[in-house]
Tab-separated table of C-alpha atoms in Angstrom:
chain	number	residue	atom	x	y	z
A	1	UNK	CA	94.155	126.761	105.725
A	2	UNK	CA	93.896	126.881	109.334
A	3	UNK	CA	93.594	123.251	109.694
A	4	UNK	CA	96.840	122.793	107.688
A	5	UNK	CA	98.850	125.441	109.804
A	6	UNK	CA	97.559	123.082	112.658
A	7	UNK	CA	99.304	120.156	111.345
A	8	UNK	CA	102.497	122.459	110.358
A	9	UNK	CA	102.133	123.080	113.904
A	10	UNK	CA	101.787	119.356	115.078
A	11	UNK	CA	104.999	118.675	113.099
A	12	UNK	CA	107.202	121.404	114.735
A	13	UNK	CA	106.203	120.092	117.605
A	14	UNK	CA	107.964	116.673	117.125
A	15	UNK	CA	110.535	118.240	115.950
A	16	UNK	CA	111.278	120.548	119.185
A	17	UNK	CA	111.273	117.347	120.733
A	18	UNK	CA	113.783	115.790	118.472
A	19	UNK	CA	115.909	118.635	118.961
A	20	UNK	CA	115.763	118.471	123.020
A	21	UNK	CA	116.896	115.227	122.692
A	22	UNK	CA	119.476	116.667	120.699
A	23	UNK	CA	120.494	119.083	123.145
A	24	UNK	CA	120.902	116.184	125.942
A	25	UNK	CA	122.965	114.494	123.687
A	26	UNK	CA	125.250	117.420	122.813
A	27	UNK	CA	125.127	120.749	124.820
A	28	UNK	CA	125.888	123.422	121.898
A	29	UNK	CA	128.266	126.083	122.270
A	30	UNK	CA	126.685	128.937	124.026
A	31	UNK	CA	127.954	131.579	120.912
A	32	UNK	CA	126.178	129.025	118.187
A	33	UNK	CA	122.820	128.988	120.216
A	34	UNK	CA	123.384	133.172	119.883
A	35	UNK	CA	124.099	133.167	116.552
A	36	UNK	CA	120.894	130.421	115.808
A	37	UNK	CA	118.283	132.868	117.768
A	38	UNK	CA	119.402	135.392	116.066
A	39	UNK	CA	119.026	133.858	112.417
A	40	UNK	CA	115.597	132.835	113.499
A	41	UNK	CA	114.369	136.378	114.262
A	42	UNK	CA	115.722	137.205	110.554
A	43	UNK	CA	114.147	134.131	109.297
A	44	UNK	CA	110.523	135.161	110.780
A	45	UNK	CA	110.262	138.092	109.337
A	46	UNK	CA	109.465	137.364	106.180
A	47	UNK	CA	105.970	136.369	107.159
A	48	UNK	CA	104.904	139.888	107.654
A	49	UNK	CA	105.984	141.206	104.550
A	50	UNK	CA	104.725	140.850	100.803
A	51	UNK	CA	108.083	141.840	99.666
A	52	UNK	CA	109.996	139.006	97.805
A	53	UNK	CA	112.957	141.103	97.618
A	54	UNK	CA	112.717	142.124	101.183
A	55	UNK	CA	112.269	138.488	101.941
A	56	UNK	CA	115.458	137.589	100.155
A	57	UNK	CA	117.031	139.909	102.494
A	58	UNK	CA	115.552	138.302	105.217
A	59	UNK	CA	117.132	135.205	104.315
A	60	UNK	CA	120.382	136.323	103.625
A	61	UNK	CA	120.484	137.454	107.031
A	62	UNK	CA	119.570	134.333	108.754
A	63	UNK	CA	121.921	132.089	106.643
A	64	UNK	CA	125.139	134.580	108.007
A	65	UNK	CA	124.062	133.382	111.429
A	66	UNK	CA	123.140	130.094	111.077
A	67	UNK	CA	126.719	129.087	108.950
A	68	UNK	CA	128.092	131.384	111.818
A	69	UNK	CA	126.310	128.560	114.304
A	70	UNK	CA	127.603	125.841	112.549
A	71	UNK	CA	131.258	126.925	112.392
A	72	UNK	CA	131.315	127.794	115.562
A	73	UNK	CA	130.045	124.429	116.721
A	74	UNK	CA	129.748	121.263	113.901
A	75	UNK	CA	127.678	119.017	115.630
A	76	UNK	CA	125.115	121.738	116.640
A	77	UNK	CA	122.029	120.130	114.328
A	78	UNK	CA	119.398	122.791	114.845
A	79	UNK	CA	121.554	125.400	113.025
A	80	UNK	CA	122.393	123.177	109.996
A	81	UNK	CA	118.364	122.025	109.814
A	82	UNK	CA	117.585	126.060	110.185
A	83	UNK	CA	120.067	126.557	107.282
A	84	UNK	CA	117.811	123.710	105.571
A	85	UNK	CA	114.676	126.254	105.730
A	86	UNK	CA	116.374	129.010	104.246
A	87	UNK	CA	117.410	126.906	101.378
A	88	UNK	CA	114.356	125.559	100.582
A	89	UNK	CA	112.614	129.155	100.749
A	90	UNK	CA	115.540	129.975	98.387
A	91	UNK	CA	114.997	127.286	96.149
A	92	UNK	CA	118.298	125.600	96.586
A	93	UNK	CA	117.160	122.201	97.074
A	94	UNK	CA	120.544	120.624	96.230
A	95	UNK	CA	122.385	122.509	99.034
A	96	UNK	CA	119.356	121.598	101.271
A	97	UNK	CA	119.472	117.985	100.148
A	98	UNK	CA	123.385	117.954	100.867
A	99	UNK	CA	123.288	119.011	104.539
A	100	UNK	CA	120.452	117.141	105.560
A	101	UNK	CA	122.258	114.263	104.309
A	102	UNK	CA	124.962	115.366	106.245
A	103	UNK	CA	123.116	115.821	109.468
A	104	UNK	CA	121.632	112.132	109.025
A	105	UNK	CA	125.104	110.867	108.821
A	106	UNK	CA	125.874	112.511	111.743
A	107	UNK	CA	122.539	111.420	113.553
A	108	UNK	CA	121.343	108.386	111.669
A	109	UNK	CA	118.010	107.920	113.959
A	110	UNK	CA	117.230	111.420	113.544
A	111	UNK	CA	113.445	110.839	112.026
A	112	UNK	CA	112.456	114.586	111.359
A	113	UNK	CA	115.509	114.667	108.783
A	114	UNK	CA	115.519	111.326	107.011
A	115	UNK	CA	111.657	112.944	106.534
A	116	UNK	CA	112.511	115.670	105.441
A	117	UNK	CA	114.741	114.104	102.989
A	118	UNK	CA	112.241	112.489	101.722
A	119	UNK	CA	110.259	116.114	101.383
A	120	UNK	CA	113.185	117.573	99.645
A	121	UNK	CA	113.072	114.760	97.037
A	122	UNK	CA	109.486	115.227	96.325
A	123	UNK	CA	109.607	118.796	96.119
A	124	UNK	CA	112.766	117.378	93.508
A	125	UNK	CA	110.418	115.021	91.802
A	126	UNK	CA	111.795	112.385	92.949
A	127	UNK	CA	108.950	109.958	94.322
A	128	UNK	CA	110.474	106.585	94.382
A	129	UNK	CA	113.591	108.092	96.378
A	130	UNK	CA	111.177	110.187	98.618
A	131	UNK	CA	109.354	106.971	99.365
A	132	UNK	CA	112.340	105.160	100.869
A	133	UNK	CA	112.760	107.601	103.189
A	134	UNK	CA	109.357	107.836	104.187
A	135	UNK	CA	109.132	103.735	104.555
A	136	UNK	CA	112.538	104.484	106.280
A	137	UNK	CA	110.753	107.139	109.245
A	138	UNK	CA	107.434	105.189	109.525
A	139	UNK	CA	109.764	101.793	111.115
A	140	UNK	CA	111.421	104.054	113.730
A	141	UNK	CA	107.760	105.847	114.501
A	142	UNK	CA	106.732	102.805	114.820
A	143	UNK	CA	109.732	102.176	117.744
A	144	UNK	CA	108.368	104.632	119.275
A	145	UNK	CA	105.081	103.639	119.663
A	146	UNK	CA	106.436	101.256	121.964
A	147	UNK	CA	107.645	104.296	124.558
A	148	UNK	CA	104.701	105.172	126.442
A	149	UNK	CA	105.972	108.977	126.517
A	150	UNK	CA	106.459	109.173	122.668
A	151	UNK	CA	103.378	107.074	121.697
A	152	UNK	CA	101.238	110.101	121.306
A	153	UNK	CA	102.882	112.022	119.343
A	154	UNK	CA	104.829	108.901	117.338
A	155	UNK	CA	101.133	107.915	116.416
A	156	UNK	CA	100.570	111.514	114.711
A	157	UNK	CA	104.023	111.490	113.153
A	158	UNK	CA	103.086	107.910	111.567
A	159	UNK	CA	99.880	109.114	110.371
A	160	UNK	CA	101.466	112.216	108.889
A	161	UNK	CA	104.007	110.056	107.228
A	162	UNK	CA	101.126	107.855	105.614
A	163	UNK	CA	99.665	110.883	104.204
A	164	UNK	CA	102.931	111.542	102.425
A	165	UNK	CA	102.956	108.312	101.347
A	166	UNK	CA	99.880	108.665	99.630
A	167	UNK	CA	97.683	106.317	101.592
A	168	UNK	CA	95.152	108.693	102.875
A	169	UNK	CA	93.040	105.718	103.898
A	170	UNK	CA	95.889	104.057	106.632
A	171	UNK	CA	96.200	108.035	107.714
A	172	UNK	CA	93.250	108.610	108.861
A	173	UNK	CA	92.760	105.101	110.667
A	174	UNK	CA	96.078	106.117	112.549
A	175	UNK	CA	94.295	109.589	113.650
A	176	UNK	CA	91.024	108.128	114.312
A	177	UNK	CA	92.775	104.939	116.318
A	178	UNK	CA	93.670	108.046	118.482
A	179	UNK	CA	91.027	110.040	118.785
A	180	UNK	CA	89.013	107.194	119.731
A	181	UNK	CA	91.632	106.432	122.615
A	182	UNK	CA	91.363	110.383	123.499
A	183	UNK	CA	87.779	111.261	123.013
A	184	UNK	CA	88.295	114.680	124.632
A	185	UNK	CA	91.368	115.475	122.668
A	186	UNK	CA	90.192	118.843	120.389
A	187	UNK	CA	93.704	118.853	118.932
A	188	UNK	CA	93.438	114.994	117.813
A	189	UNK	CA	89.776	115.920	115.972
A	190	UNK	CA	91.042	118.889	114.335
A	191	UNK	CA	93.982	116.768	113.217
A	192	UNK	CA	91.796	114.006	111.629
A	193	UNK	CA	89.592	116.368	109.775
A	194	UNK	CA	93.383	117.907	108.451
A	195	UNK	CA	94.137	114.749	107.197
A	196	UNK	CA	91.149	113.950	105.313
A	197	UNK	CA	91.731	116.988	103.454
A	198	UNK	CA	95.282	116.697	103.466
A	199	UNK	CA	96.284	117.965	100.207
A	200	UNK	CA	100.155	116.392	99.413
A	201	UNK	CA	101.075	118.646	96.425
A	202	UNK	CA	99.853	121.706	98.190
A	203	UNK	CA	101.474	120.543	101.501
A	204	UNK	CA	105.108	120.305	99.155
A	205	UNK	CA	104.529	123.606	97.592
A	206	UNK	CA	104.043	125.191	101.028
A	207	UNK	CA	106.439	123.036	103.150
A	208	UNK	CA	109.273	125.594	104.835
């Protein structure tokens, strides 16, 4: 378990990243950030209680402040892909489905979401759909490979995204290209030993 709350970990990582970017590119509305931290203080919550129905609460709360985000400013993305994790903890995949499709439209190079598309449709039972997507994020990792400053993590994302894919194999040759390259790295060992017991179905199940 600890080893796959590392990789969670690696993953919100990128995305942070994804989302400065996002800030650079459009400076939110100072309100919508408000409204955002505060439906992520709701939203955390619920990991130190063993109360579904307290839970439910929990999320109720942080959806009022993340569609207050949103209306306040539409192109803010981190409130619509925060609404995203409340869905999915809610079970409302369609809904979820529907705005991340609407964030992608909005930001079609936006990797983290065409991903988690792809997560979404798996978690649907939809493989073959989930797959394009995947396919889809592994061509722009791949672009970033070629930026020195995103090659480290691009190279984790792409081995991630392999894993997803169900090649376990090309995964860990991704990892172990790296550690290899970064023979001090902890982080990069602990990752490769995550991915060779990277369980997919149990990653789904757990997934936001």
């Amino acid at each position: 378990m600890r080893r796959f709350v590392l990789l969670l970990t690696l993953i919100g990582c990128a995305k942070k990243e994804k989302q400065f970017q996002d800030l650079q590119a459009h400076k939110p509305d100072s309100l919508a950030v408000q409204y955002n931290i505060k439906g992520n203080s709701y939203f955390g919550l619920d990991y130190q209680t063993g109360d579904s129905l307290v839970d439910i609460q929990y999320y109720d709360s942080a959806m009022k402040f993340f569609d207050k985000a949103i209306q306040t400013d539409s192109l803010y993305l981190n409130a619509y892909t925060n609404k995203v994790r409340v869905l999915i903890k809610k079970r409302r995949l369609v809904e979820a489905l529907s705005i991340l499709n609407k964030v992608e439209s909005m930001r079609p190079d936006f990797v983290e979401v065409i991903v988690g598309i792809g997560l979404v449709h798996l978690k649907m039972g939809d493989q073959d759909l989930a797959y394009k997507m995947f396919e889809r994020a592994l061509t722009i990792y791949e672009k970033r490979m070629d930026v020195d400053s995103l090659k480290f993590g691009a190279q984790i994302d792409v081995a991630f995204t392999y894993a997803l894919l169900g090649d376990k194999r090309k995964a860990i040759d991704e990892i172990h290209e790296l550690v290899m390259a970064n023979p001090a790295s902890e982080i990069l060992k602990e990752t490769e030993k995550t991915i060779e017991e990277f369980d997919r179905n149990s990653f789904i199940d757990n997934w936001w």
